[in-house]
CSV table of C-alpha atoms in Angstrom, one decimal:
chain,number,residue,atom,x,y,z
A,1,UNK,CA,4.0,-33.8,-336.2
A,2,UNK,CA,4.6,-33.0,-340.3
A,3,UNK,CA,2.6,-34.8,-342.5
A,4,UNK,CA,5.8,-36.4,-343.4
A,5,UNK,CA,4.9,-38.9,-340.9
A,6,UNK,CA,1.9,-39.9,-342.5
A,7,UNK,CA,3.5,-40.9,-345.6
A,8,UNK,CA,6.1,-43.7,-346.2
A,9,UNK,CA,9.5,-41.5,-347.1
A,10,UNK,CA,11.6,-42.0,-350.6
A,11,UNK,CA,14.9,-44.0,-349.7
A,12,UNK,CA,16.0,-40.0,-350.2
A,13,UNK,CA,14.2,-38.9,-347.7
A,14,UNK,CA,15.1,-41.5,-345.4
A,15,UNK,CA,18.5,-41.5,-345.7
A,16,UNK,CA,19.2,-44.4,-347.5
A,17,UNK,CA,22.7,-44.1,-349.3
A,18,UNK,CA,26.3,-44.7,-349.0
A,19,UNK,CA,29.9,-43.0,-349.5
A,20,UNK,CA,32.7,-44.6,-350.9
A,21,UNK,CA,36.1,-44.2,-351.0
A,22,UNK,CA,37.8,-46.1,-354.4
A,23,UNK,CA,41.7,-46.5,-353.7
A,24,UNK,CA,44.0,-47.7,-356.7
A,25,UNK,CA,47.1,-48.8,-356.0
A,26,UNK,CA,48.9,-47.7,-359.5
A,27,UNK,CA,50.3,-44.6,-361.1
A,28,UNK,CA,47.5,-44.7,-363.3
A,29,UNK,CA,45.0,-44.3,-361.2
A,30,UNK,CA,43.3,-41.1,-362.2
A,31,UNK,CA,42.3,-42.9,-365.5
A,32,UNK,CA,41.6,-46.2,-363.8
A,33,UNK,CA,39.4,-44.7,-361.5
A,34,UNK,CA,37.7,-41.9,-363.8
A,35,UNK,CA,36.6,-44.7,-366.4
A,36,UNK,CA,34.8,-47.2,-363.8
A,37,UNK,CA,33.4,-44.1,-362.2
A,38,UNK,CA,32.0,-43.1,-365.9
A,39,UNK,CA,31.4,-46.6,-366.8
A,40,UNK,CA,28.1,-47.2,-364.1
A,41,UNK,CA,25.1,-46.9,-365.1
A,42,UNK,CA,23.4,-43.2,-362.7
A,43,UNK,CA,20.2,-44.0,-363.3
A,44,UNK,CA,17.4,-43.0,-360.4
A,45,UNK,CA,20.5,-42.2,-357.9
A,46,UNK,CA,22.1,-38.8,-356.7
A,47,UNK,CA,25.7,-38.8,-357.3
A,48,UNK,CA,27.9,-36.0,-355.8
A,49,UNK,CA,31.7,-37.2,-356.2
A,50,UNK,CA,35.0,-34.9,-354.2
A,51,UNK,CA,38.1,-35.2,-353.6
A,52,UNK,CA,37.5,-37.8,-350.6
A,53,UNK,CA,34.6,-39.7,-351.1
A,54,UNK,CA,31.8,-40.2,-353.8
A,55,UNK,CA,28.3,-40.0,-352.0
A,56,UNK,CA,25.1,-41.8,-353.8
A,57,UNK,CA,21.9,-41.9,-352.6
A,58,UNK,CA,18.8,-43.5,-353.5
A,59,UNK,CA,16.9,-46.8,-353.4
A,60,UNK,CA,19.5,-50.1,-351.4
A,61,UNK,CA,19.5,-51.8,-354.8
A,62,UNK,CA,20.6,-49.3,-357.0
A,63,UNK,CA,22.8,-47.8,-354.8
A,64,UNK,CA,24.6,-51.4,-354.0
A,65,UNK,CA,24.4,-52.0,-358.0
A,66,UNK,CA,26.3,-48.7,-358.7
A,67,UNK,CA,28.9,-49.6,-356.0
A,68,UNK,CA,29.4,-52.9,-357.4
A,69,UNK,CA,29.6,-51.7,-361.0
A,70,UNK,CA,32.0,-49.1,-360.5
A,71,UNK,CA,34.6,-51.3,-358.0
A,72,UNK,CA,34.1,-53.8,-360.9
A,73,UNK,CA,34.7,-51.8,-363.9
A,74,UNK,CA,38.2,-50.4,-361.4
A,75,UNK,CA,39.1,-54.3,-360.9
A,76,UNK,CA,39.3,-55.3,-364.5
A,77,UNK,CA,41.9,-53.3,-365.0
A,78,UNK,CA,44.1,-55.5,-363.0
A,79,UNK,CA,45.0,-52.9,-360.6
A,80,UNK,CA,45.2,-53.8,-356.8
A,81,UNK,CA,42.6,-52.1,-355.2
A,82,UNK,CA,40.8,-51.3,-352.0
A,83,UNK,CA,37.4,-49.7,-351.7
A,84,UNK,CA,35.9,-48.0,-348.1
A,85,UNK,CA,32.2,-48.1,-348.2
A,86,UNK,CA,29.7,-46.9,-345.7
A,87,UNK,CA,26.4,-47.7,-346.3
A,88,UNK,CA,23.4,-45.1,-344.3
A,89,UNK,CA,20.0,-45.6,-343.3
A,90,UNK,CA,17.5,-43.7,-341.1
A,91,UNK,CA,19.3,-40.6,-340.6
A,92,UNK,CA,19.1,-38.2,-343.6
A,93,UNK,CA,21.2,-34.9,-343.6
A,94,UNK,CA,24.8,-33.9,-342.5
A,95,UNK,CA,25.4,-32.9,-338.7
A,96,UNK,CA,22.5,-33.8,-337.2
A,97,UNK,CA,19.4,-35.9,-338.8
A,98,UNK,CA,16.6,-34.7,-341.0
A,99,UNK,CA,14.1,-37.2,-339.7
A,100,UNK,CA,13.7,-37.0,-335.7
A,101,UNK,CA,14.5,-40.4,-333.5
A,102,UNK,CA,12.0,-43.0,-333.5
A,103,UNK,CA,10.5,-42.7,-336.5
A,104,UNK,CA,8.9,-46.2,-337.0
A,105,UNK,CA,11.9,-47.8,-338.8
A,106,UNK,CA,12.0,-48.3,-342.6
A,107,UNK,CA,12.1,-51.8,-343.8
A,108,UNK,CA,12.9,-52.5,-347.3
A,109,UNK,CA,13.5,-55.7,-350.3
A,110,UNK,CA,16.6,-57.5,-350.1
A,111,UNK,CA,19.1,-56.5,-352.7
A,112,UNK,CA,20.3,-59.0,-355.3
A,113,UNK,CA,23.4,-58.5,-357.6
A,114,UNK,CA,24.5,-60.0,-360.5
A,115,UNK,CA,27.7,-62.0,-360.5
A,116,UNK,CA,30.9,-59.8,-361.3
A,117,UNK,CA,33.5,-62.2,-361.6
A,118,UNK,CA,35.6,-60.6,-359.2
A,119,UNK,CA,36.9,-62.1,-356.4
A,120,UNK,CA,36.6,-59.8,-352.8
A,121,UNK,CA,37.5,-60.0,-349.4
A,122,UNK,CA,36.7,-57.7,-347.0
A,123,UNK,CA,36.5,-56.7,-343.3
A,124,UNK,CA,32.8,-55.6,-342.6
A,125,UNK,CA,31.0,-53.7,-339.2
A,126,UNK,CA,27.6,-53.1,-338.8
A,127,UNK,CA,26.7,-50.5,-336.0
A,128,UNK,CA,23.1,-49.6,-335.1
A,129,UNK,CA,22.9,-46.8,-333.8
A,130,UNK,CA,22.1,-45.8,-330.1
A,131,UNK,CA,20.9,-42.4,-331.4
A,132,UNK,CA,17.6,-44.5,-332.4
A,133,UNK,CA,16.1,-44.5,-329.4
A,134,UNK,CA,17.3,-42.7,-327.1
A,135,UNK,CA,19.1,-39.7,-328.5
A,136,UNK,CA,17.0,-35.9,-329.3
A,137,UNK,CA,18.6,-33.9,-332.4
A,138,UNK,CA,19.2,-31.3,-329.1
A,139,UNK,CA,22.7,-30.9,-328.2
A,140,UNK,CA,21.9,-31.7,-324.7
A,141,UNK,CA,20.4,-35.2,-326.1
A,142,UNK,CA,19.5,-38.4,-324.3
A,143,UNK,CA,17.8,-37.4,-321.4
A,144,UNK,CA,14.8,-39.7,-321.9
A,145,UNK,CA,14.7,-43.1,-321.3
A,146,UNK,CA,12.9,-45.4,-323.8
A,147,UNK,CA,12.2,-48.9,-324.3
A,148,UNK,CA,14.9,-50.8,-325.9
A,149,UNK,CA,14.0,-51.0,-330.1
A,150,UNK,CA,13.2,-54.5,-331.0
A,151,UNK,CA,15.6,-57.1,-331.1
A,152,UNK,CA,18.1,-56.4,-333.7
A,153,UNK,CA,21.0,-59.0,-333.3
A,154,UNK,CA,18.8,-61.8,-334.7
A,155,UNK,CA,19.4,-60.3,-338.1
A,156,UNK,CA,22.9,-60.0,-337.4
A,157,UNK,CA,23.6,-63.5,-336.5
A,158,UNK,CA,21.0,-64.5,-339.6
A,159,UNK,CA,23.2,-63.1,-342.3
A,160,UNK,CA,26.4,-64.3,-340.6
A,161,UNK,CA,24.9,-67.2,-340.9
A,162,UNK,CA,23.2,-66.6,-344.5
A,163,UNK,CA,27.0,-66.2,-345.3
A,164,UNK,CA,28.3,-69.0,-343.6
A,165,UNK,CA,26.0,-71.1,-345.9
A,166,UNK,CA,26.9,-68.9,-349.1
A,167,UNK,CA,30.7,-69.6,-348.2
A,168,UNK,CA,31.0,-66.4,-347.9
A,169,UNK,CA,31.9,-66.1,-344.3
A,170,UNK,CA,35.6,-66.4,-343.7
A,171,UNK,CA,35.8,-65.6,-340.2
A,172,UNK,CA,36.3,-62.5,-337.0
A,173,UNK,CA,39.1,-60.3,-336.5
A,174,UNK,CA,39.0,-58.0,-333.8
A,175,UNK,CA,36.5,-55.1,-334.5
A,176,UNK,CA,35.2,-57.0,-337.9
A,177,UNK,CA,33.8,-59.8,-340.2
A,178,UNK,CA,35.8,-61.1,-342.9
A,179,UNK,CA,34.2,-62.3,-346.0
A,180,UNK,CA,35.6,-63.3,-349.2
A,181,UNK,CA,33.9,-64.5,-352.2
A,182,UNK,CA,32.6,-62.8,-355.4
A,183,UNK,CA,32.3,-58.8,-355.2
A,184,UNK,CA,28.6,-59.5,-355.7
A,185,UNK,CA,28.3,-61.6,-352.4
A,186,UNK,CA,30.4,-59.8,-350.4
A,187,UNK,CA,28.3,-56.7,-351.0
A,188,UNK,CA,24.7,-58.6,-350.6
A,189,UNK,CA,25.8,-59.8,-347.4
A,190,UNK,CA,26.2,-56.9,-346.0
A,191,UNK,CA,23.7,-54.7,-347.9
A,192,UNK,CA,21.0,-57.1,-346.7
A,193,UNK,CA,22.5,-57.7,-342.7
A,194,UNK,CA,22.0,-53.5,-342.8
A,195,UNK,CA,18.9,-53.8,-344.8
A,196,UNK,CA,17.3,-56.5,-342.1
A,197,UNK,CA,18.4,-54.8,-339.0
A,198,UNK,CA,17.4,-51.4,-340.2
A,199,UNK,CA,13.6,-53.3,-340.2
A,200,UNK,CA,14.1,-52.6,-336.5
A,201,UNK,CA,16.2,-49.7,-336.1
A,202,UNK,CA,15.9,-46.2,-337.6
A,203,UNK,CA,19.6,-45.8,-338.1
A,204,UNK,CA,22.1,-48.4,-339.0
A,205,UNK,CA,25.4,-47.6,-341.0
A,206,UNK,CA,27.3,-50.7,-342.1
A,207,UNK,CA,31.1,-50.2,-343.6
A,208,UNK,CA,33.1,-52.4,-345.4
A,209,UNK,CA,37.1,-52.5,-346.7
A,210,UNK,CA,37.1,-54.5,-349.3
A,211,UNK,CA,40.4,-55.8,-351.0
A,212,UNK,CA,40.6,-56.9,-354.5
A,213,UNK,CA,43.6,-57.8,-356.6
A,214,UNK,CA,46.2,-58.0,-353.5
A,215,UNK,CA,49.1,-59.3,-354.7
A,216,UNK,CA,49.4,-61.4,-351.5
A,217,UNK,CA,46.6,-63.9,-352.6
A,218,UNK,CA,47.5,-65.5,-356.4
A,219,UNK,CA,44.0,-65.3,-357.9
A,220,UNK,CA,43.5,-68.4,-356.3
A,221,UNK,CA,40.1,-69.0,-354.5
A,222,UNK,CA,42.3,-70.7,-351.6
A,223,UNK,CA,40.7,-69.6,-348.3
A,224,UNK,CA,42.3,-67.0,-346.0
A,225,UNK,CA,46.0,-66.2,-345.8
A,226,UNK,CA,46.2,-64.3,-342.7
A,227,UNK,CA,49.0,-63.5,-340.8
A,228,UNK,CA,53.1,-63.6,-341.1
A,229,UNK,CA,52.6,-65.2,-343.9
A,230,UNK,CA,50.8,-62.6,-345.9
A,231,UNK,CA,53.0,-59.6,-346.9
A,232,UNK,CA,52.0,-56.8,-345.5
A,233,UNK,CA,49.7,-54.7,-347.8
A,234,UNK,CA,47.1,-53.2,-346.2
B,1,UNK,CA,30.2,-61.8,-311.8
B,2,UNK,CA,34.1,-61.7,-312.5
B,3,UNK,CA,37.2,-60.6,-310.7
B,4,UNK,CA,37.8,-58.8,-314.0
B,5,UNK,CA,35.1,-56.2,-312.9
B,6,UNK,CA,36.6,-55.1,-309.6
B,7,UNK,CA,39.8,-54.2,-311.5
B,8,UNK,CA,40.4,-51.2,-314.1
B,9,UNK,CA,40.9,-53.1,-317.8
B,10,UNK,CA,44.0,-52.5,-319.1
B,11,UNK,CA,43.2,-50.9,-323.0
B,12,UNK,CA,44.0,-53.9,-324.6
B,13,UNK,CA,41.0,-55.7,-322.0
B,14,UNK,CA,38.8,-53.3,-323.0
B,15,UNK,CA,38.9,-53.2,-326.7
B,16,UNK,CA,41.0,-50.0,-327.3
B,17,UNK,CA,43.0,-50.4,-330.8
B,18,UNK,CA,42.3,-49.4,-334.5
B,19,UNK,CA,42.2,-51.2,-337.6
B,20,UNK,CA,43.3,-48.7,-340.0
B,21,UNK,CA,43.7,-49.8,-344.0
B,22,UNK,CA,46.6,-47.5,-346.1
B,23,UNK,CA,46.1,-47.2,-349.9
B,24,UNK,CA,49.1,-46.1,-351.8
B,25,UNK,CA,47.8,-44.6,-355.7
B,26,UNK,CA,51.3,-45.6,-356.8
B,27,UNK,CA,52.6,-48.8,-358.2
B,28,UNK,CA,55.8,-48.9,-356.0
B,29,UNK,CA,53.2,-48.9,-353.1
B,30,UNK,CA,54.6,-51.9,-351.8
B,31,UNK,CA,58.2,-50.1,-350.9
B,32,UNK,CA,55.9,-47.2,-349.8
B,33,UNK,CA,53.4,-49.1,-347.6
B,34,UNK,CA,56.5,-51.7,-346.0
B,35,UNK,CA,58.9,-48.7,-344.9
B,36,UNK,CA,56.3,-47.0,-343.6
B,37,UNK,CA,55.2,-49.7,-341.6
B,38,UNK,CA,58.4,-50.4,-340.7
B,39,UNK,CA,59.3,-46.8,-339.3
B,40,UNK,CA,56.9,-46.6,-337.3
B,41,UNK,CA,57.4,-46.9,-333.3
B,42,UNK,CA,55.7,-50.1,-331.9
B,43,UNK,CA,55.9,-49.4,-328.5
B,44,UNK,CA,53.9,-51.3,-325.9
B,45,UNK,CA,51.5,-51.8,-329.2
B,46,UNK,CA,49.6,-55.6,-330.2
B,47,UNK,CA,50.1,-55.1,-333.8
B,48,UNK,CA,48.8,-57.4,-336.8
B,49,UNK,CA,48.5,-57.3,-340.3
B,50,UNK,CA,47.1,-59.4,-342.6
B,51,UNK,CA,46.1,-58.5,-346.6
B,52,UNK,CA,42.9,-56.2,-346.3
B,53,UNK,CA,44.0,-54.2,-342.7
B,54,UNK,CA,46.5,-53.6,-339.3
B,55,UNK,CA,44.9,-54.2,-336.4
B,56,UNK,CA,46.6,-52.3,-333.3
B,57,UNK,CA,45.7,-52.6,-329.8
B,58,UNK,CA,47.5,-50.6,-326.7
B,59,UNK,CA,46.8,-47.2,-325.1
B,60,UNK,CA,44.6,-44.4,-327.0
B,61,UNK,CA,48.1,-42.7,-327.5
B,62,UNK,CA,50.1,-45.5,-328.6
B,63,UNK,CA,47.7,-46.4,-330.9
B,64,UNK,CA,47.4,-43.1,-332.7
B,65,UNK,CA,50.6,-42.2,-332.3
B,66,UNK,CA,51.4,-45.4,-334.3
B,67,UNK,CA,48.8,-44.5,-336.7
B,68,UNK,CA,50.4,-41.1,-337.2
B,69,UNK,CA,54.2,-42.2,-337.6
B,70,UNK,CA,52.6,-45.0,-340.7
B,71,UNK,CA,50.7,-42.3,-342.1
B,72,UNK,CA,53.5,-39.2,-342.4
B,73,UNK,CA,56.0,-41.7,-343.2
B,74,UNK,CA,54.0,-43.2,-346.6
B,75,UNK,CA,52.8,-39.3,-347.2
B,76,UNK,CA,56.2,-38.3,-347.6
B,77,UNK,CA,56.9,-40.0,-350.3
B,78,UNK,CA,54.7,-38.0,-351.8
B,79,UNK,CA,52.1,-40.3,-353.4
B,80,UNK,CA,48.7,-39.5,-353.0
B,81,UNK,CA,47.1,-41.7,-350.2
B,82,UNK,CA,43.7,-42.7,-348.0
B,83,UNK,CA,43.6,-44.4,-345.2
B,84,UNK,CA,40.6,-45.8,-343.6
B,85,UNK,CA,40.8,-45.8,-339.9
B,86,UNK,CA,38.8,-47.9,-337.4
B,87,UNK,CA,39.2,-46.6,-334.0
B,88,UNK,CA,37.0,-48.9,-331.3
B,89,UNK,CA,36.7,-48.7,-327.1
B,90,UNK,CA,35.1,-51.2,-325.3
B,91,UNK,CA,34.1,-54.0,-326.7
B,92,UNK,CA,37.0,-56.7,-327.2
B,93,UNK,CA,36.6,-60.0,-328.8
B,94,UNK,CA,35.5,-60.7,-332.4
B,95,UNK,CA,31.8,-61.5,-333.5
B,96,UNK,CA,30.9,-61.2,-329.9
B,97,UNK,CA,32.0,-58.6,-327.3
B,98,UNK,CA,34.2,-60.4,-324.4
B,99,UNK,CA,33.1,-57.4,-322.4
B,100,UNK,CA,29.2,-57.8,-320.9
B,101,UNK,CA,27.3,-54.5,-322.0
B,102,UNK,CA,26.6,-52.5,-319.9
B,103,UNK,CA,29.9,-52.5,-318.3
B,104,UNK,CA,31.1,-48.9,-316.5
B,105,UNK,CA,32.2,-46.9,-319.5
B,106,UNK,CA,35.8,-45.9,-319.0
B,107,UNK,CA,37.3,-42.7,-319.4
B,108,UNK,CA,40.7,-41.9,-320.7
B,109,UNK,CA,42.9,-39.2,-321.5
B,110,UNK,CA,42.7,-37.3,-324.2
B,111,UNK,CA,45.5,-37.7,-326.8
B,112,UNK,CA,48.3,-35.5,-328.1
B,113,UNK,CA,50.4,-36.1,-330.8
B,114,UNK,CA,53.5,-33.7,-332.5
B,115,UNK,CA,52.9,-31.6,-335.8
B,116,UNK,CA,53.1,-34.2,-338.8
B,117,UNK,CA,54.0,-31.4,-341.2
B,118,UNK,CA,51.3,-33.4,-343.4
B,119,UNK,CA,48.1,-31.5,-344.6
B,120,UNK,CA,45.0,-34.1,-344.4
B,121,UNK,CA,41.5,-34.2,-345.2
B,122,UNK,CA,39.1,-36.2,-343.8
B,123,UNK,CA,35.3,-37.8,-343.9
B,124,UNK,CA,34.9,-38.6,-340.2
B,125,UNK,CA,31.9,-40.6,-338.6
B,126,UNK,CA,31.2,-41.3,-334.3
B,127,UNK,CA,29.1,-44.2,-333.3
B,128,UNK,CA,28.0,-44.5,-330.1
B,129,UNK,CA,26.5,-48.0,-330.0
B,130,UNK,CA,23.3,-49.7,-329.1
B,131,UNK,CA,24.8,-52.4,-327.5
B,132,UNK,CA,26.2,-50.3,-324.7
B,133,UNK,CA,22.7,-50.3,-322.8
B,134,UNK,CA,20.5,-52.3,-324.8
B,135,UNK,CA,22.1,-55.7,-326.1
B,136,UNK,CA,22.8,-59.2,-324.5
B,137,UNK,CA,25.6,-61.3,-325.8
B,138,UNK,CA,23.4,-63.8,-327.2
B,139,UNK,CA,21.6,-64.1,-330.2
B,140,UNK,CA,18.1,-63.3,-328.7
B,141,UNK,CA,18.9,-59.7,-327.4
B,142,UNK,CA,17.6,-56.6,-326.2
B,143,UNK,CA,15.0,-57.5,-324.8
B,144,UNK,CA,15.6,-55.9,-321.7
B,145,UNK,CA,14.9,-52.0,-321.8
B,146,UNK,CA,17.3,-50.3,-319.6
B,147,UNK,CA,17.7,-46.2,-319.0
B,148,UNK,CA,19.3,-44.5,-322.2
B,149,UNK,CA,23.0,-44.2,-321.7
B,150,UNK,CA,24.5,-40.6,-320.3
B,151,UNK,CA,24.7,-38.3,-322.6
B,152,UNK,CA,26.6,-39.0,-325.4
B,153,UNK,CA,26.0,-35.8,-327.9
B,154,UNK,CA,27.4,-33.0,-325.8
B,155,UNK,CA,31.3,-34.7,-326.4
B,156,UNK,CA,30.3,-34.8,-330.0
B,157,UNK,CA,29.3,-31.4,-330.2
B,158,UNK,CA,32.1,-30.0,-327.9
B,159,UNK,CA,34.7,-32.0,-330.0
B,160,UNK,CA,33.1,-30.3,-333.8
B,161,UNK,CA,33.2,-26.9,-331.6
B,162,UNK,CA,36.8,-28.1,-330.6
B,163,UNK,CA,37.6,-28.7,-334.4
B,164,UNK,CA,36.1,-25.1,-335.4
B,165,UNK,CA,38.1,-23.3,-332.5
B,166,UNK,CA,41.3,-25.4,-334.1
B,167,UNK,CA,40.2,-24.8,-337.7
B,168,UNK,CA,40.3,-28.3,-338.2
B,169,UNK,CA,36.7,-28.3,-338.9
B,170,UNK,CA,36.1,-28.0,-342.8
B,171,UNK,CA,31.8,-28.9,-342.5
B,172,UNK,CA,29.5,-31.5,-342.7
B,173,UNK,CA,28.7,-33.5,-345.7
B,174,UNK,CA,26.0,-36.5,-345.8
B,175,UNK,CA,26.9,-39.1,-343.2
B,176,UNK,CA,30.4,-37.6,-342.6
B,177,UNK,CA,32.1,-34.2,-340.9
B,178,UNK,CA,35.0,-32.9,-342.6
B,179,UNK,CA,37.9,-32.2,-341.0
B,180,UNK,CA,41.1,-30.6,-342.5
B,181,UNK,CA,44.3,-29.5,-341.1
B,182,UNK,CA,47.5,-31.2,-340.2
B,183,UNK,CA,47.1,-35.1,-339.9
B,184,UNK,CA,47.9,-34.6,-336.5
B,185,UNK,CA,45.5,-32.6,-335.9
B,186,UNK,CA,42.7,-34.4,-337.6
B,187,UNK,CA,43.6,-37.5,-335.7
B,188,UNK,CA,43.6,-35.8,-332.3
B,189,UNK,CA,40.1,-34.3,-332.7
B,190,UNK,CA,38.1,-37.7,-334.1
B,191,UNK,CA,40.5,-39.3,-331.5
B,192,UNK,CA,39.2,-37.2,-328.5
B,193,UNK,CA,35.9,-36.7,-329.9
B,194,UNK,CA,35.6,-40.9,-329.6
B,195,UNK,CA,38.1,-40.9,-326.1
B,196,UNK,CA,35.0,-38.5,-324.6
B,197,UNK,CA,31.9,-40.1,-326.1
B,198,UNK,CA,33.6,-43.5,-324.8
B,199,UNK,CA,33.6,-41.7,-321.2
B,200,UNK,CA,29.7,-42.1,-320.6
B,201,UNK,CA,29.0,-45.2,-323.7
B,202,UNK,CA,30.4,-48.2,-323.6
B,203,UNK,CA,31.2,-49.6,-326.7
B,204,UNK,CA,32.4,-46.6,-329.3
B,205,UNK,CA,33.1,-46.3,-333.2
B,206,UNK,CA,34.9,-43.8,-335.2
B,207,UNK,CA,35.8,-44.0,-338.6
B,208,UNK,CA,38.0,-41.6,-340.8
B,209,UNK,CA,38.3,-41.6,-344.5
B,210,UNK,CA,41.8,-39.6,-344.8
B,211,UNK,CA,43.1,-38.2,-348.3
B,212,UNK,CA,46.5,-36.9,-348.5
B,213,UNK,CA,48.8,-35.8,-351.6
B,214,UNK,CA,45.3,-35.5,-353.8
B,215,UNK,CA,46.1,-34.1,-356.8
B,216,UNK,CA,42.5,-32.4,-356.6
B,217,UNK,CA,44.5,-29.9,-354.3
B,218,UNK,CA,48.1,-28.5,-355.0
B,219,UNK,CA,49.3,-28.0,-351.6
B,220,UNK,CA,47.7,-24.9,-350.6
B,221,UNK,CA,45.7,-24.5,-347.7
B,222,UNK,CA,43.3,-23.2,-349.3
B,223,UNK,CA,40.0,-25.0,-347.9
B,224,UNK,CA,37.3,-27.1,-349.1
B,225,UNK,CA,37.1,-27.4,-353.1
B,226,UNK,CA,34.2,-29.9,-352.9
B,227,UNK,CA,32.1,-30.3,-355.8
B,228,UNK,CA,32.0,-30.1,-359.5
B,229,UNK,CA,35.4,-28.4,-359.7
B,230,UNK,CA,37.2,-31.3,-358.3
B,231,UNK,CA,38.2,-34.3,-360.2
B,232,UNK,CA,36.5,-37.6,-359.0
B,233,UNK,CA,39.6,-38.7,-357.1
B,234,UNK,CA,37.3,-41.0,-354.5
């Protein structure tokens, strides 16, 4: 319909972005938080910071990398920390999308971060999104039947399995994956499961809770310690 | 195919529970986040928690009733707090639903829960999910294109007009409504905005980013202060 159409979007355009929500569990953590937040390095993203969430948007790598720098300049303070990130694609705007349903879906590059040394776990979800293909930006929405978008589970299974071989992978809980291995990792895996499926669908959010420093696991890279045995700290 | 089918699933059978994550900015957050957790009324509730979440399964009231009682109990110690809340309907089991999609969506009531006496502010998301109508438990999915699910906006709609009739509603950033009011209240309408969606879709999301005690905002109600005037507390 616009010439839009005609033209492959900027990750702006398309939506492509996250929010995140950097929790520090110390007295200090107006300082803690202020430094890693001035500490990572803006460049080519759109940052808009409030009093809930920080929202960036831009292209999936320099998002992720900005995520992954600030959480990692918050860790080496020692500080037990938790981070809630949702990561967006395919639906630009607030209320209702910019871009209209079944737009040919986006695909993009992998991401690939560099190592930070700090160790995550995290519960991670991956929802694509029925408003894809059969939802109209109409309040009285859904009325049309399409064809099912292509098949967008394989990916899923692919990077559980791409994090199964990494080690990453460290099992199911009701309603999410855990994983738990460098910051880096934990972040590629899902960045890139969102990435792949949003190949297929026009809009996939992905969010993650990711722990670091919890004072229920020693520093030790010692698997899971679900359950009674864990203090309970989330 | 089952006997399961024929009956009405009891909430814990269809999935209904949270996984909600509490972040205390205060080094005695371990007192904080244990009392709390301990206050709270566990009633006919499944509860678990292990180092990065609490997983809760039950009825939709139970649950956020729960939810609730954690919350105002750690917010009255005053420290500032977020809690990222998972709220999920149909779709039990882990990696893989133990539900088949596709499954009669099942309505519920809506929720009420008493005052909290605790101003919150909130990033809140509803997904409605592609695997309601469109996905196949195994790996090689969606294949099959069936008729786009009922409508699933008009709830969504009706609970943001819900939240504006309440003044609950604070707008709409990227990715996210705001809500802000008393916790209670914020819960309630992401609670009965996901109870309604979850009466025509299967397998529902919600997620809530909640900030409470933020220094950013000294107790008054005195609506959004987004932007540059706000410290980066996220």
């Amino acid at each position: 319909m616009t010439s839009a159409t005609h033209q492959t979007p900027t990750p702006e355009q398309y939506g492509v972005g996250a929010r995140f929500t950097l929790s520090v569990y110390d007295s200090d953590y107006v300082r803690i938080i202020l430094e890693a937040l001035g500490s990572a390095d803006a460049t080519d993203l759109t940052i808009e910071t409030n009093d809930i969430s920080t929202f960036i948007t831009g292209s999936e790598q320099r998002v992720l990398a900005y995520v992954q720098s600030v959480i990692t300049a918050a860790a080496r303070s020692g500080a037990h920390l938790s981070a809630a990130i949702l990561l967006s694609r395919g639906c630009p705007g607030e209320l209702q999308c910019a871009l209209p349903p079944g737009v040919h879906a986006l695909a993009a590059a992998p991401i690939e971060l560099p190592r930070s040394g700090v160790r995550a776990r995290a519960h991670w979800s991956l929802y694509p999104l029925l408003d894809a293909g059969s939802e109209s930006p109409s309040v009285h929405a859904a009325s049309t039947p399409q064809a099912a978008p292509a098949d967008h589970m394989t990916p899923i299974y692919a990077a559980i399995e791409q994090a199964k071989a990494e080690g990453v992978y460290s099992g199911s809980d009701h309603y999410a994956t855990r994983l738990d291995g460098d910051l880096s990792s934990v972040l590629q895996t899902a960045a890139n499961a969102w990435i792949g499926v949003g190949a297929a669908v026009q809009h996939v959010v992905t969010h993650l809770t990711v722990s670091i420093n919890s004072p229920t696991i020693p520093g030790a890279s010692d698997g899971a310690s679900d359950g009674a045995a864990a203090a309970p700290l989330a």
